[in-house]
mmCIF file of C-alpha atoms in Angstrom:
data_model
loop_
_atom_site.group_PDB
_atom_site.id
_atom_site.type_symbol
_atom_site.label_atom_id
_atom_site.label_comp_id
_atom_site.label_asym_id
_atom_site.label_seq_id
_atom_site.Cartn_x
_atom_site.Cartn_y
_atom_site.Cartn_z
ATOM 1 C CA MET B 1 81.431 167.332 36.429
ATOM 2 C CA ARG B 2 78.133 167.933 38.474
ATOM 3 C CA ASN B 3 78.681 170.909 41.273
ATOM 4 C CA GLU B 4 75.681 170.932 42.796
ATOM 5 C CA ALA B 5 74.862 173.609 45.869
ATOM 6 C CA SER B 6 73.077 171.801 48.377
ATOM 7 C CA ILE B 7 74.143 170.500 51.686
ATOM 8 C CA ILE B 8 73.783 166.620 50.402
ATOM 9 C CA PRO B 9 77.348 165.895 49.102
ATOM 10 C CA VAL B 10 78.627 167.296 52.221
ATOM 11 C CA LEU B 11 76.616 164.710 54.306
ATOM 12 C CA MET B 12 76.980 161.944 52.259
ATOM 13 C CA SER B 13 80.823 163.303 52.170
ATOM 14 C CA GLY B 14 81.189 162.689 56.319
ATOM 15 C CA MET B 15 78.848 160.018 56.040
ATOM 16 C CA GLY B 16 81.594 157.818 54.279
ATOM 17 C CA VAL B 17 84.522 159.493 56.238
ATOM 18 C CA GLY B 18 82.586 158.030 59.487
ATOM 19 C CA PHE B 19 82.395 154.411 57.291
ATOM 20 C CA LEU B 20 86.024 154.440 56.694
ATOM 21 C CA SER B 21 86.790 155.630 60.396
ATOM 22 C CA LEU B 22 85.280 152.292 61.218
ATOM 23 C CA LEU B 23 87.715 150.799 58.778
ATOM 24 C CA ASP B 24 90.785 152.197 60.211
ATOM 25 C CA ALA B 25 89.985 151.275 64.191
ATOM 26 C CA ALA B 26 89.443 147.669 62.291
ATOM 27 C CA MET B 27 92.405 147.623 60.343
ATOM 28 C CA LYS B 28 94.465 148.745 63.481
ATOM 29 C CA GLU B 29 93.902 145.494 64.996
ATOM 30 C CA ILE B 30 94.388 143.132 61.998
ATOM 31 C CA THR B 31 97.694 145.017 61.344
ATOM 32 C CA HIS B 32 99.298 144.309 64.680
ATOM 33 C CA SER B 33 98.129 140.598 64.373
ATOM 34 C CA TYR B 34 99.525 140.177 60.840
ATOM 35 C CA PRO B 35 101.972 141.850 58.574
ATOM 36 C CA LEU B 36 101.457 144.628 56.881
ATOM 37 C CA MET B 37 100.971 143.457 53.133
ATOM 38 C CA GLN B 38 98.866 140.658 54.206
ATOM 39 C CA ALA B 39 96.726 143.324 55.918
ATOM 40 C CA ILE B 40 96.361 145.199 53.192
ATOM 41 C CA THR B 41 96.050 142.184 50.937
ATOM 42 C CA ILE B 42 92.490 141.156 53.599
ATOM 43 C CA ARG B 43 91.392 144.488 53.250
ATOM 44 C CA TYR B 44 91.417 144.883 49.178
ATOM 45 C CA GLY B 45 90.255 141.048 48.924
ATOM 46 C CA MET B 46 87.128 141.834 51.157
ATOM 47 C CA GLY B 47 86.898 145.050 49.328
ATOM 48 C CA ALA B 48 86.731 143.769 46.058
ATOM 49 C CA PHE B 49 84.383 141.250 47.366
ATOM 50 C CA PHE B 50 81.224 143.550 48.374
ATOM 51 C CA ALA B 51 82.456 146.081 45.299
ATOM 52 C CA ALA B 52 82.279 143.194 42.840
ATOM 53 C CA LEU B 53 78.586 141.918 44.481
ATOM 54 C CA ILE B 54 76.959 145.533 44.480
ATOM 55 C CA TYR B 55 78.567 145.919 40.676
ATOM 56 C CA ALA B 56 76.894 142.692 39.594
ATOM 57 C CA LEU B 57 73.403 143.845 41.055
ATOM 58 C CA PHE B 58 72.930 147.043 39.847
ATOM 59 C CA ALA B 59 75.702 147.692 36.931
ATOM 60 C CA ARG B 60 75.081 144.102 35.064
ATOM 61 C CA LYS B 61 78.030 145.067 32.623
ATOM 62 C CA MET B 62 81.721 144.771 31.940
ATOM 63 C CA PRO B 63 83.699 147.784 32.241
ATOM 64 C CA SER B 64 85.078 148.880 29.423
ATOM 65 C CA TYR B 65 88.748 149.312 28.410
ATOM 66 C CA GLU B 66 88.660 153.256 28.610
ATOM 67 C CA ALA B 67 87.150 152.582 32.230
ATOM 68 C CA ILE B 68 89.737 150.175 33.137
ATOM 69 C CA ARG B 69 92.930 152.508 32.222
ATOM 70 C CA ARG B 70 91.632 155.552 33.766
ATOM 71 C CA ASN B 71 91.013 153.672 37.410
ATOM 72 C CA ALA B 72 94.036 151.698 37.131
ATOM 73 C CA LEU B 73 96.018 154.674 38.092
ATOM 74 C CA ARG B 74 94.126 156.082 41.184
ATOM 75 C CA ALA B 75 94.031 152.408 42.271
ATOM 76 C CA PHE B 76 98.033 152.250 42.254
ATOM 77 C CA VAL B 77 97.456 155.601 44.466
ATOM 78 C CA VAL B 78 94.830 154.375 46.587
ATOM 79 C CA VAL B 79 97.892 151.300 47.489
ATOM 80 C CA GLY B 80 99.923 154.148 48.134
ATOM 81 C CA THR B 81 97.353 155.633 50.487
ATOM 82 C CA ALA B 82 96.707 152.449 51.902
ATOM 83 C CA LEU B 83 100.066 151.381 52.606
ATOM 84 C CA CYS B 84 101.386 154.385 54.244
ATOM 85 C CA PHE B 85 98.429 154.852 56.827
ATOM 86 C CA PHE B 86 98.302 151.367 57.716
ATOM 87 C CA THR B 87 101.896 152.245 58.467
ATOM 88 C CA ALA B 88 101.006 155.320 60.147
ATOM 89 C CA ILE B 89 98.305 153.339 62.363
ATOM 90 C CA LYS B 90 100.654 150.268 63.562
ATOM 91 C CA ARG B 91 103.034 153.088 64.636
ATOM 92 C CA LEU B 92 101.461 155.531 66.428
ATOM 93 C CA PRO B 93 97.864 156.270 68.132
ATOM 94 C CA LEU B 94 95.001 155.970 65.965
ATOM 95 C CA VAL B 95 93.894 159.953 67.025
ATOM 96 C CA GLU B 96 97.428 160.797 66.313
ATOM 97 C CA ALA B 97 97.736 159.371 63.485
ATOM 98 C CA VAL B 98 94.701 160.742 61.917
ATOM 99 C CA ALA B 99 95.031 163.725 62.735
ATOM 100 C CA LEU B 100 98.409 164.020 61.134
ATOM 101 C CA THR B 101 97.176 162.747 57.810
ATOM 102 C CA PHE B 102 95.120 166.111 58.061
ATOM 103 C CA LEU B 103 96.850 167.412 55.529
ATOM 104 C CA ALA B 104 95.130 166.187 52.988
ATOM 105 C CA PRO B 105 92.124 168.722 52.704
ATOM 106 C CA ILE B 106 94.705 171.492 52.057
ATOM 107 C CA LEU B 107 96.488 169.629 49.469
ATOM 108 C CA MET B 108 92.984 168.489 47.844
ATOM 109 C CA VAL B 109 92.252 172.612 47.385
ATOM 110 C CA ILE B 110 95.737 172.710 45.675
ATOM 111 C CA LEU B 111 95.290 169.448 43.578
ATOM 112 C CA ALA B 112 91.845 170.537 42.969
ATOM 113 C CA ARG B 113 92.919 173.743 41.088
ATOM 114 C CA VAL B 114 96.018 172.766 39.592
ATOM 115 C CA ILE B 115 94.463 169.187 37.761
ATOM 116 C CA LEU B 116 90.632 170.326 37.716
ATOM 117 C CA LYS B 117 90.716 173.886 37.265
ATOM 118 C CA GLU B 118 88.575 174.541 40.275
ATOM 119 C CA ALA B 119 88.072 177.565 42.034
ATOM 120 C CA VAL B 120 88.948 177.889 45.473
ATOM 121 C CA SER B 121 86.032 179.273 47.789
ATOM 122 C CA THR B 122 86.994 181.690 50.856
ATOM 123 C CA ALA B 123 84.703 179.738 53.007
ATOM 124 C CA ALA B 124 86.641 176.442 51.805
ATOM 125 C CA LEU B 125 89.809 177.838 52.265
ATOM 126 C CA ALA B 126 89.544 179.189 55.866
ATOM 127 C CA ALA B 127 87.669 175.709 56.818
ATOM 128 C CA THR B 128 90.732 174.160 55.431
ATOM 129 C CA LEU B 129 92.910 176.467 57.465
ATOM 130 C CA LEU B 130 91.231 176.248 60.867
ATOM 131 C CA GLY B 131 90.919 172.911 60.470
ATOM 132 C CA PHE B 132 94.792 173.128 60.254
ATOM 133 C CA CYS B 133 95.039 175.038 63.302
ATOM 134 C CA GLY B 134 93.124 172.516 64.739
ATOM 135 C CA VAL B 135 95.972 169.548 64.057
ATOM 136 C CA ALA B 136 98.267 171.625 65.006
ATOM 137 C CA VAL B 137 97.200 172.218 68.401
ATOM 138 C CA ILE B 138 96.606 168.688 69.109
ATOM 139 C CA ALA B 139 100.249 167.753 67.864
ATOM 140 C CA ARG B 140 101.512 170.825 70.651
ATOM 141 C CA GLY B 141 99.628 169.352 73.311
ATOM 142 C CA ASP B 142 101.333 165.706 72.766
ATOM 143 C CA VAL B 143 104.393 167.391 72.896
ATOM 144 C CA MET B 144 103.274 169.365 76.607
ATOM 145 C CA THR B 145 101.404 166.936 77.940
ATOM 146 C CA GLY B 146 104.649 164.846 77.938
ATOM 147 C CA GLY B 147 103.675 162.587 75.247
ATOM 148 C CA THR B 148 106.496 160.164 73.482
ATOM 149 C CA GLY B 149 106.936 161.641 70.608
ATOM 150 C CA LEU B 150 106.164 160.741 66.951
ATOM 151 C CA ASP B 151 108.242 157.726 65.496
ATOM 152 C CA ILE B 152 109.978 159.164 62.369
ATOM 153 C CA ILE B 153 108.847 156.472 60.232
ATOM 154 C CA GLY B 154 105.279 156.796 61.409
ATOM 155 C CA LEU B 155 105.528 160.423 61.025
ATOM 156 C CA LEU B 156 106.261 160.020 57.554
ATOM 157 C CA ALA B 157 103.840 157.300 56.572
ATOM 158 C CA ALA B 158 101.222 159.550 58.008
ATOM 159 C CA LEU B 159 102.091 162.328 55.773
ATOM 160 C CA GLY B 160 102.804 160.591 52.504
ATOM 161 C CA CYS B 161 99.285 158.836 53.162
ATOM 162 C CA ALA B 162 97.992 162.811 53.327
ATOM 163 C CA PHE B 163 99.201 163.402 49.738
ATOM 164 C CA PHE B 164 97.811 160.123 48.399
ATOM 165 C CA TYR B 165 94.868 160.659 49.686
ATOM 166 C CA ALA B 166 94.313 163.873 48.355
ATOM 167 C CA LEU B 167 95.142 162.849 45.179
ATOM 168 C CA SER B 168 93.047 159.811 44.902
ATOM 169 C CA MET B 169 90.142 161.953 46.055
ATOM 170 C CA VAL B 170 90.916 164.290 43.536
ATOM 171 C CA LEU B 171 91.082 161.772 40.945
ATOM 172 C CA MET B 172 88.061 160.178 41.438
ATOM 173 C CA ARG B 173 86.138 163.228 41.414
ATOM 174 C CA GLN B 174 88.069 163.717 37.662
ATOM 175 C CA GLN B 175 86.936 159.907 36.770
ATOM 176 C CA SER B 176 83.218 160.310 37.531
ATOM 177 C CA ALA B 177 82.710 162.719 34.550
ATOM 178 C CA HIS B 178 83.508 159.066 32.877
ATOM 179 C CA ASP B 179 82.152 156.200 34.626
ATOM 180 C CA SER B 180 79.393 155.392 37.450
ATOM 181 C CA VAL B 181 79.826 155.636 41.188
ATOM 182 C CA PHE B 182 79.751 151.612 40.435
ATOM 183 C CA THR B 183 82.306 151.792 38.005
ATOM 184 C CA ILE B 184 84.690 153.502 40.563
ATOM 185 C CA VAL B 185 84.188 151.451 43.368
ATOM 186 C CA PHE B 186 84.716 148.376 41.347
ATOM 187 C CA LEU B 187 87.492 148.672 40.090
ATOM 188 C CA SER B 188 89.589 151.173 42.219
ATOM 189 C CA ASN B 189 88.913 147.896 44.908
ATOM 190 C CA CYS B 190 89.459 144.991 42.084
ATOM 191 C CA VAL B 191 92.697 146.428 40.612
ATOM 192 C CA ALA B 192 94.280 147.790 43.824
ATOM 193 C CA PHE B 193 93.628 143.713 45.206
ATOM 194 C CA LEU B 194 95.556 142.525 42.192
ATOM 195 C CA ILE B 195 97.873 144.751 42.771
ATOM 196 C CA VAL B 196 98.935 143.519 46.436
ATOM 197 C CA LEU B 197 97.788 140.122 46.149
ATOM 198 C CA PRO B 198 101.622 138.625 45.000
ATOM 199 C CA VAL B 199 103.070 140.363 47.617
ATOM 200 C CA GLY B 200 100.397 139.873 50.494
ATOM 201 C CA MET B 201 100.104 136.052 49.594
ATOM 202 C CA TRP B 202 104.411 136.146 49.778
ATOM 203 C CA ASN B 203 104.514 135.886 53.979
ATOM 204 C CA TRP B 204 100.767 134.787 54.488
ATOM 205 C CA GLN B 205 99.927 133.768 57.850
ATOM 206 C CA PRO B 206 96.877 131.813 58.853
ATOM 207 C CA VAL B 207 94.032 133.923 59.896
ATOM 208 C CA ALA B 208 92.170 133.309 62.764
ATOM 209 C CA PRO B 209 88.437 133.116 62.653
ATOM 210 C CA ALA B 210 87.648 136.385 64.858
ATOM 211 C CA HIS B 211 89.588 138.116 62.272
ATOM 212 C CA TRP B 212 87.801 136.839 59.367
ATOM 213 C CA MET B 213 84.829 138.637 61.372
ATOM 214 C CA LEU B 214 86.602 141.555 61.354
ATOM 215 C CA ALA B 215 87.618 141.861 58.070
ATOM 216 C CA LEU B 216 83.974 141.492 56.856
ATOM 217 C CA LEU B 217 83.777 144.395 58.833
ATOM 218 C CA VAL B 218 86.736 146.224 56.687
ATOM 219 C CA GLY B 219 85.066 144.893 53.546
ATOM 220 C CA LEU B 220 81.530 146.222 54.457
ATOM 221 C CA THR B 221 82.672 149.580 55.339
ATOM 222 C CA GLY B 222 85.410 150.100 52.978
ATOM 223 C CA THR B 223 82.530 149.901 50.560
ATOM 224 C CA CYS B 224 79.931 151.523 51.945
ATOM 225 C CA GLY B 225 82.549 154.312 52.744
ATOM 226 C CA HIS B 226 83.928 154.190 49.118
ATOM 227 C CA PHE B 227 80.368 154.593 48.162
ATOM 228 C CA CYS B 228 79.363 157.542 49.912
ATOM 229 C CA LEU B 229 82.852 159.716 48.770
ATOM 230 C CA ALA B 230 82.271 158.831 44.877
ATOM 231 C CA TRP B 231 78.534 159.922 44.946
ATOM 232 C CA ALA B 232 79.770 163.130 46.699
ATOM 233 C CA TYR B 233 82.973 164.276 44.393
ATOM 234 C CA ALA B 234 80.867 163.238 41.451
ATOM 235 C CA ARG B 235 78.170 166.023 43.036
ATOM 236 C CA GLY B 236 80.465 168.586 44.928
ATOM 237 C CA HIS B 237 83.649 170.392 44.837
ATOM 238 C CA ALA B 238 86.488 168.546 45.675
ATOM 239 C CA GLY B 239 87.812 171.509 47.995
ATOM 240 C CA ARG B 240 84.662 172.116 49.939
ATOM 241 C CA LEU B 241 83.960 167.973 50.101
ATOM 242 C CA GLY B 242 87.924 167.708 51.542
ATOM 243 C CA VAL B 243 86.819 169.475 54.419
ATOM 244 C CA MET B 244 84.716 167.128 55.704
ATOM 245 C CA GLU B 245 88.127 164.962 56.647
ATOM 246 C CA TYR B 246 88.538 166.938 59.680
ATOM 247 C CA THR B 247 85.651 164.731 61.055
ATOM 248 C CA GLY B 248 87.651 161.537 61.004
ATOM 249 C CA LEU B 249 89.467 162.741 64.340
ATOM 250 C CA VAL B 250 86.492 163.145 66.132
ATOM 251 C CA TRP B 251 85.597 159.593 64.836
ATOM 252 C CA ALA B 252 88.903 158.313 65.692
ATOM 253 C CA MET B 253 89.203 159.946 69.354
ATOM 254 C CA LEU B 254 85.815 157.472 70.072
ATOM 255 C CA LEU B 255 86.758 154.804 68.664
ATOM 256 C CA GLY B 256 90.661 154.767 69.708
ATOM 257 C CA TYR B 257 89.102 155.008 73.456
ATOM 258 C CA TYR B 258 86.695 152.232 73.049
ATOM 259 C CA PHE B 259 88.589 149.874 71.491
ATOM 260 C CA PHE B 260 92.464 150.801 72.240
ATOM 261 C CA ALA B 261 91.999 152.676 76.042
ATOM 262 C CA GLU B 262 93.626 155.324 73.770
ATOM 263 C CA VAL B 263 92.653 158.603 76.271
ATOM 264 C CA PRO B 264 92.587 162.040 74.497
ATOM 265 C CA SER B 265 93.883 164.888 76.116
ATOM 266 C CA ALA B 266 93.008 168.352 76.538
ATOM 267 C CA TRP B 267 94.452 169.535 73.694
ATOM 268 C CA THR B 268 92.786 166.836 71.444
ATOM 269 C CA PHE B 269 89.425 168.225 72.331
ATOM 270 C CA ALA B 270 90.568 171.423 71.584
ATOM 271 C CA GLY B 271 91.441 170.946 68.263
ATOM 272 C CA ALA B 272 88.804 168.571 67.822
ATOM 273 C CA ALA B 273 86.330 171.568 68.679
ATOM 274 C CA LEU B 274 88.309 173.663 66.186
ATOM 275 C CA ILE B 275 88.166 170.835 63.823
ATOM 276 C CA VAL B 276 84.285 170.177 63.841
ATOM 277 C CA THR B 277 84.036 174.307 64.229
ATOM 278 C CA ALA B 278 85.718 174.380 60.447
ATOM 279 C CA CYS B 279 83.474 171.858 59.185
ATOM 280 C CA LEU B 280 79.984 173.369 60.052
ATOM 281 C CA TYR B 281 81.586 176.956 58.179
ATOM 282 C CA ALA B 282 82.842 174.930 54.969
ATOM 283 C CA THR B 283 79.466 173.541 54.765
ATOM 284 C CA PHE B 284 77.140 176.084 55.812
ATOM 285 C CA GLY B 285 79.133 179.318 54.647
ATOM 286 C CA SER B 286 79.920 178.053 51.689
ATOM 287 C CA ALA B 287 76.236 177.192 50.742
ATOM 288 C CA ARG B 288 75.078 180.586 51.885
ATOM 289 C CA LYS B 289 77.714 181.608 49.332
ATOM 290 C CA VAL B 290 76.919 179.670 46.162
ATOM 291 C CA THR B 291 73.276 179.699 46.834
ATOM 292 C CA GLY B 292 72.997 183.875 47.325
#
């Protein structure tokens, strides 16, 4: 596994989060229109289509049995992540659901230490804790401003998503020592699609043409986001890159307001400011310590 000191893996990680945030907004609409497992099947069906197309163009060979075996476990973890997250965004406001999943970077630092034996830099740890403070400010603000409170199922789903997502990112970095980015993205999407397909087809409902267009967007943004993250995690510490997940909150605020008329409170903006500060500190602070 490579450990580049440059800022490029961090920026690629942030770009990947941006793509996946667009996917989240599109999936919020789809999950409100169709059964949950059908929505997840649509997501990974379209993801598998784009990932297979890119794999055929650039890899041009069948993945080995060992590669399939290595990536199968992560595919199950990816499905668990999707099931939890799409449950959360179906039951909670987009920005709230995203904020609650931001335990993931903290868990990522811990899991990277346990599974990959990666050292935890002071900058990454401090930035992670600062970002979590931003999440706490947002959650506190929901109570202070008379929010409706958290749906317990939505809450548990969001927390489950945080764990599965952190585990999937650490496993992706581990797999990058053996498999190319093309193989990881291709197998993750295709195996996940095969896992959810039987259940998704059980209560399948006709999909409106407009939603098929939305599904194409989901597949494209999901695949682009996955490639960005796979490339970044093959080259940088999981703990350092994980902090960039916090930028998803800013995307959630903007997309939630534009598409779902979800107006963020002053508390949300204050929490977002802490999160952005955490990302900047992790990015530039870690770079200075490595190159200095």
